[in-house]
């Protein structure tokens, strides 16, 4: 999820419907992954209150694993407001900043990596590498980072600093937000590859009110939402995109849908 609804009050019920659709396609135990920019203005408490009000009881009942985006970063306070709203673990060096950490669930390691889309300290490359080293022997490694190295915006922090780590540690999939469009790529050592050969990069798409156009970079295998008609419902609202993952011992399946039920994509990784 990457909502960034701003002050568009009529969009919150649509976000709630999108979340309900996603949960209806899953069974417990489950984990809700958010990919940054759940608010538009990091320091605006009313946006957090609107999210909480419209997403109950899920906000309190479900387990959430968030990673921050550029709209979660305040010019003066950094990520302080984001961190104040979530109880997040420290990273493996013991620094309790909650911006880069990993969670082990069975055969799966889920790694939250700070990649907000803004300029960041290069220390986060070392922090991420330490997390990836810690989970090196996990069968499956899934990374959450807001701005994909292979999204629509070209060279950015995650491409310059993180992509080589994803290759080095054989990360299976990187899930992102930031670009309000659905983009899938399979990349290994900077080159496009077949699904399952290298790392799968998925930018899940719009979950709020806005959508982007794709720049059609050479690494894009599949783009959905480039045309307004693809992500507009019958009433003229944005038809939000969400994804549901099924994590099995030998198979990782990711399916993406629009709120109104259009299947956007299905990817299956097997090992």
Tab-separated table of C-alpha atoms in Angstrom:
chain	number	residue	atom	x	y	z
A	1	UNK	CA	0.000	0.000	0.000
A	2	UNK	CA	1.124	3.535	-0.876
A	3	UNK	CA	-1.887	5.713	-0.142
A	4	UNK	CA	-0.791	9.376	0.007
A	5	UNK	CA	-4.398	10.529	0.101
A	6	UNK	CA	-3.756	14.128	1.263
A	7	UNK	CA	-7.004	15.904	2.263
A	8	UNK	CA	-9.229	13.999	-0.168
A	9	UNK	CA	-11.786	12.778	2.395
A	10	UNK	CA	-13.823	10.816	-0.135
A	11	UNK	CA	-10.765	8.659	-0.933
A	12	UNK	CA	-10.450	7.131	2.543
A	13	UNK	CA	-13.518	4.864	2.138
A	14	UNK	CA	-12.040	3.641	-1.169
A	15	UNK	CA	-8.777	2.831	0.605
A	16	UNK	CA	-10.762	0.890	3.195
A	17	UNK	CA	-12.535	-1.053	0.422
A	18	UNK	CA	-9.161	-1.810	-1.151
A	19	UNK	CA	-7.825	-3.177	2.132
A	20	UNK	CA	-11.004	-5.213	2.645
A	21	UNK	CA	-10.589	-6.714	-0.831
A	22	UNK	CA	-7.025	-7.701	-0.038
A	23	UNK	CA	-7.903	-9.266	3.299
A	24	UNK	CA	-10.796	-11.178	1.751
A	25	UNK	CA	-8.269	-12.914	-0.527
A	26	UNK	CA	-6.128	-14.078	2.407
A	27	UNK	CA	-6.384	-16.284	5.449
A	28	UNK	CA	-4.757	-15.914	8.848
A	29	UNK	CA	-1.966	-15.838	9.850
A	30	UNK	CA	-1.130	-12.880	7.660
A	31	UNK	CA	0.904	-9.693	7.585
A	32	UNK	CA	0.000	-6.343	6.031
A	33	UNK	CA	2.938	-4.733	4.246
A	34	UNK	CA	2.877	-0.994	3.578
A	35	UNK	CA	5.399	0.466	1.159
A	36	UNK	CA	5.622	4.080	2.300
A	37	UNK	CA	3.661	7.324	1.944
A	38	UNK	CA	0.597	6.235	3.853
A	39	UNK	CA	0.299	9.975	4.546
A	40	UNK	CA	1.038	12.930	2.292
A	41	UNK	CA	2.490	15.234	4.967
A	42	UNK	CA	4.651	13.597	7.622
A	43	UNK	CA	3.884	16.150	10.326
A	44	UNK	CA	0.117	16.346	9.812
A	45	UNK	CA	-1.481	14.385	12.631
A	46	UNK	CA	-4.957	14.669	11.091
A	47	UNK	CA	-3.865	12.395	8.228
A	48	UNK	CA	-2.803	9.653	10.651
A	49	UNK	CA	-6.107	10.084	12.495
A	50	UNK	CA	-8.070	9.731	9.253
A	51	UNK	CA	-6.170	6.550	8.375
A	52	UNK	CA	-6.793	5.101	11.810
A	53	UNK	CA	-10.481	5.987	11.748
A	54	UNK	CA	-11.152	4.504	8.320
A	55	UNK	CA	-8.967	1.407	8.626
A	56	UNK	CA	-10.304	0.149	11.944
A	57	UNK	CA	-10.505	-2.530	13.196
A	58	UNK	CA	-7.655	-3.600	10.909
A	59	UNK	CA	-5.265	-0.963	12.251
A	60	UNK	CA	-5.518	-2.444	15.739
A	61	UNK	CA	-6.228	-6.098	14.962
A	62	UNK	CA	-3.818	-6.943	12.147
A	63	UNK	CA	-0.016	-7.121	12.151
A	64	UNK	CA	1.532	-4.370	10.028
A	65	UNK	CA	5.063	-4.099	8.647
A	66	UNK	CA	5.666	-0.584	7.287
A	67	UNK	CA	8.575	0.992	5.473
A	68	UNK	CA	8.697	4.803	5.106
A	69	UNK	CA	8.525	6.865	1.931
A	70	UNK	CA	9.513	10.388	1.021
A	71	UNK	CA	6.210	11.776	2.301
A	72	UNK	CA	6.947	10.184	5.686
A	73	UNK	CA	10.114	12.285	5.904
A	74	UNK	CA	9.723	15.747	7.463
A	75	UNK	CA	12.183	18.472	6.348
A	76	UNK	CA	13.093	19.273	9.960
A	77	UNK	CA	12.213	16.178	11.979
A	78	UNK	CA	13.235	13.488	9.500
A	79	UNK	CA	11.324	10.266	10.154
A	80	UNK	CA	10.400	11.125	13.764
A	81	UNK	CA	6.667	11.390	13.050
A	82	UNK	CA	6.632	8.087	11.163
A	83	UNK	CA	8.479	6.301	13.973
A	84	UNK	CA	6.150	7.756	16.617
A	85	UNK	CA	3.210	5.902	15.062
A	86	UNK	CA	4.721	2.416	14.823
A	87	UNK	CA	6.402	0.051	17.274
A	88	UNK	CA	9.285	-1.168	15.128
A	89	UNK	CA	12.317	-3.320	15.994
A	90	UNK	CA	15.957	-2.184	15.913
A	91	UNK	CA	18.271	-3.297	13.147
A	92	UNK	CA	20.859	-5.968	13.802
A	93	UNK	CA	23.445	-3.528	15.143
A	94	UNK	CA	21.035	-2.652	17.928
A	95	UNK	CA	20.133	0.870	16.836
A	96	UNK	CA	16.451	1.250	17.599
A	97	UNK	CA	15.529	3.526	14.715
A	98	UNK	CA	13.052	1.148	13.058
A	99	UNK	CA	14.012	2.255	9.541
A	100	UNK	CA	15.916	-0.861	8.486
A	101	UNK	CA	15.260	-4.252	10.077
A	102	UNK	CA	14.429	-7.851	9.257
A	103	UNK	CA	11.822	-10.351	10.403
A	104	UNK	CA	12.160	-14.111	10.055
A	105	UNK	CA	8.940	-16.073	9.464
A	106	UNK	CA	9.611	-19.717	8.735
A	107	UNK	CA	11.570	-20.028	5.487
A	108	UNK	CA	11.075	-16.325	4.725
A	109	UNK	CA	13.170	-13.319	5.710
A	110	UNK	CA	11.367	-10.007	5.257
A	111	UNK	CA	13.732	-7.056	5.196
A	112	UNK	CA	12.584	-3.439	5.502
A	113	UNK	CA	15.176	-1.187	3.827
A	114	UNK	CA	15.024	2.585	4.018
A	115	UNK	CA	14.762	3.809	0.430
A	116	UNK	CA	12.442	6.777	0.587
A	117	UNK	CA	13.230	8.247	-2.822
A	118	UNK	CA	15.033	11.192	-1.231
A	119	UNK	CA	18.770	11.544	-0.713
A	120	UNK	CA	19.852	9.456	2.282
A	121	UNK	CA	23.028	8.832	4.231
A	122	UNK	CA	25.134	6.110	2.638
A	123	UNK	CA	25.366	4.513	6.090
A	124	UNK	CA	22.083	2.813	5.220
A	125	UNK	CA	23.870	0.745	2.601
A	126	UNK	CA	26.043	-0.727	5.365
A	127	UNK	CA	23.029	-1.171	7.625
A	128	UNK	CA	21.105	-3.009	4.902
A	129	UNK	CA	24.085	-5.220	4.116
A	130	UNK	CA	24.332	-6.189	7.779
A	131	UNK	CA	20.657	-7.185	7.749
A	132	UNK	CA	21.095	-9.198	4.549
A	133	UNK	CA	24.151	-10.916	5.980
A	134	UNK	CA	22.135	-11.889	9.044
A	135	UNK	CA	19.506	-13.627	6.887
A	136	UNK	CA	21.904	-14.908	4.222
A	137	UNK	CA	20.919	-18.546	4.808
A	138	UNK	CA	17.157	-17.946	4.601
A	139	UNK	CA	15.575	-19.809	1.722
A	140	UNK	CA	13.504	-16.795	0.683
A	141	UNK	CA	14.510	-13.139	1.009
A	142	UNK	CA	11.896	-10.444	0.339
A	143	UNK	CA	12.838	-6.757	0.635
A	144	UNK	CA	10.467	-3.832	1.174
A	145	UNK	CA	11.770	-0.439	0.074
A	146	UNK	CA	9.710	2.547	-0.950
A	147	UNK	CA	11.495	3.604	-4.151
A	148	UNK	CA	12.416	0.698	-6.398
A	149	UNK	CA	15.857	0.670	-8.021
A	150	UNK	CA	14.046	-0.290	-11.226
A	151	UNK	CA	10.947	1.868	-11.125
A	152	UNK	CA	10.128	4.733	-13.463
A	153	UNK	CA	12.365	7.479	-12.102
A	154	UNK	CA	15.785	6.374	-13.307
A	155	UNK	CA	18.905	6.550	-11.154
A	156	UNK	CA	18.203	7.051	-7.481
A	157	UNK	CA	19.638	6.100	-4.111
A	158	UNK	CA	18.385	2.537	-4.181
A	159	UNK	CA	19.772	1.849	-7.650
A	160	UNK	CA	23.170	3.319	-6.839
A	161	UNK	CA	23.495	1.781	-3.360
A	162	UNK	CA	21.152	-1.192	-2.951
A	163	UNK	CA	20.824	-3.030	-6.276
A	164	UNK	CA	24.273	-4.603	-6.045
A	165	UNK	CA	23.421	-5.907	-2.569
A	166	UNK	CA	20.245	-7.524	-3.864
A	167	UNK	CA	22.366	-9.352	-6.445
A	168	UNK	CA	25.099	-10.247	-3.952
A	169	UNK	CA	22.698	-11.746	-1.403
A	170	UNK	CA	20.377	-13.300	-3.999
A	171	UNK	CA	17.267	-11.434	-2.906
A	172	UNK	CA	14.206	-13.080	-4.442
A	173	UNK	CA	11.873	-10.095	-4.622
A	174	UNK	CA	11.834	-6.353	-3.910
A	175	UNK	CA	8.408	-4.784	-3.310
A	176	UNK	CA	8.009	-1.018	-3.639
A	177	UNK	CA	5.619	1.927	-3.882
A	178	UNK	CA	6.576	5.547	-4.735
A	179	UNK	CA	5.708	5.330	-8.443
A	180	UNK	CA	1.918	5.378	-8.678
A	181	UNK	CA	1.814	2.760	-11.401
A	182	UNK	CA	2.306	-1.020	-11.536
A	183	UNK	CA	5.746	-2.027	-12.853
A	184	UNK	CA	7.360	-5.480	-12.917
A	185	UNK	CA	10.968	-6.195	-13.782
A	186	UNK	CA	13.340	-9.135	-13.381
A	187	UNK	CA	16.944	-7.995	-13.147
A	188	UNK	CA	20.253	-9.708	-12.495
A	189	UNK	CA	23.519	-7.775	-12.366
A	190	UNK	CA	21.909	-4.794	-14.052
A	191	UNK	CA	20.442	-6.775	-16.952
A	192	UNK	CA	16.915	-7.949	-17.644
A	193	UNK	CA	16.342	-11.615	-17.067
A	194	UNK	CA	13.627	-14.224	-16.955
A	195	UNK	CA	11.320	-14.447	-13.955
A	196	UNK	CA	13.125	-16.508	-11.332
A	197	UNK	CA	16.572	-15.713	-12.700
A	198	UNK	CA	17.747	-12.762	-10.642
A	199	UNK	CA	15.594	-10.496	-8.495
A	200	UNK	CA	11.929	-9.759	-9.090
A	201	UNK	CA	11.124	-6.049	-8.705
A	202	UNK	CA	7.474	-5.086	-8.283
A	203	UNK	CA	6.165	-1.552	-7.850
A	204	UNK	CA	2.665	-2.273	-6.679
A	205	UNK	CA	0.969	0.848	-8.045
A	206	UNK	CA	-1.544	3.453	-6.874
A	207	UNK	CA	-3.414	2.863	-3.638
A	208	UNK	CA	-4.548	6.452	-3.201
A	209	UNK	CA	-5.992	9.017	-5.588
A	210	UNK	CA	-3.198	9.724	-8.076
A	211	UNK	CA	-1.504	7.757	-10.833
A	212	UNK	CA	1.727	8.217	-12.785
A	213	UNK	CA	2.800	7.603	-16.346
A	214	UNK	CA	5.645	5.209	-17.064
A	215	UNK	CA	8.953	6.332	-18.514
A	216	UNK	CA	9.400	2.868	-20.121
A	217	UNK	CA	12.918	2.094	-19.060
A	218	UNK	CA	14.761	-0.787	-20.642
A	219	UNK	CA	14.344	-2.933	-17.522
A	220	UNK	CA	10.516	-2.837	-17.532
A	221	UNK	CA	8.940	-6.200	-18.352
A	222	UNK	CA	5.342	-5.234	-17.696
A	223	UNK	CA	3.534	-1.965	-16.909
A	224	UNK	CA	-0.113	-1.545	-15.900
A	225	UNK	CA	-1.913	1.723	-15.233
A	226	UNK	CA	-0.138	3.808	-17.845
A	227	UNK	CA	-3.496	4.608	-19.380
A	228	UNK	CA	-6.079	6.337	-17.196
A	229	UNK	CA	-8.787	3.945	-18.360
A	230	UNK	CA	-6.928	1.001	-16.780
A	231	UNK	CA	-7.177	2.419	-13.274
A	232	UNK	CA	-10.459	4.332	-13.340
A	233	UNK	CA	-13.628	2.722	-12.038
A	234	UNK	CA	-17.115	3.202	-13.441
A	235	UNK	CA	-17.688	6.286	-11.268
A	236	UNK	CA	-14.513	8.074	-12.312
A	237	UNK	CA	-12.526	7.239	-9.174
A	238	UNK	CA	-9.026	5.780	-9.105
A	239	UNK	CA	-9.284	1.994	-9.161
A	240	UNK	CA	-6.582	1.299	-6.583
A	241	UNK	CA	-4.119	-1.565	-6.994
A	242	UNK	CA	-3.133	-3.984	-4.255
A	243	UNK	CA	-1.178	-7.228	-4.171
A	244	UNK	CA	-1.580	-10.444	-2.219
A	245	UNK	CA	1.347	-12.791	-1.634
A	246	UNK	CA	1.183	-16.463	-0.689
A	247	UNK	CA	4.365	-17.648	0.992
A	248	UNK	CA	4.829	-21.396	0.805
A	249	UNK	CA	7.933	-23.445	1.500
A	250	UNK	CA	8.839	-23.993	-2.149
A	251	UNK	CA	6.740	-21.343	-3.873
A	252	UNK	CA	6.205	-17.571	-3.640
A	253	UNK	CA	3.111	-16.315	-5.451
A	254	UNK	CA	2.268	-12.644	-5.906
A	255	UNK	CA	-1.058	-11.611	-7.430
A	256	UNK	CA	-2.057	-8.002	-8.083
A	257	UNK	CA	-5.637	-6.758	-8.489
A	258	UNK	CA	-7.564	-3.532	-8.812
A	259	UNK	CA	-10.155	-2.668	-6.194
A	260	UNK	CA	-12.966	-3.522	-8.634
A	261	UNK	CA	-11.578	-7.000	-9.276
A	262	UNK	CA	-9.446	-6.727	-12.412
A	263	UNK	CA	-6.463	-9.085	-12.147
A	264	UNK	CA	-3.366	-7.069	-12.999
A	265	UNK	CA	-0.614	-9.662	-12.748
A	266	UNK	CA	0.408	-13.017	-11.297
A	267	UNK	CA	3.987	-14.073	-10.653
A	268	UNK	CA	5.132	-17.427	-9.298
A	269	UNK	CA	8.677	-18.065	-8.072
A	270	UNK	CA	9.671	-21.662	-7.342
A	271	UNK	CA	12.748	-23.062	-5.644
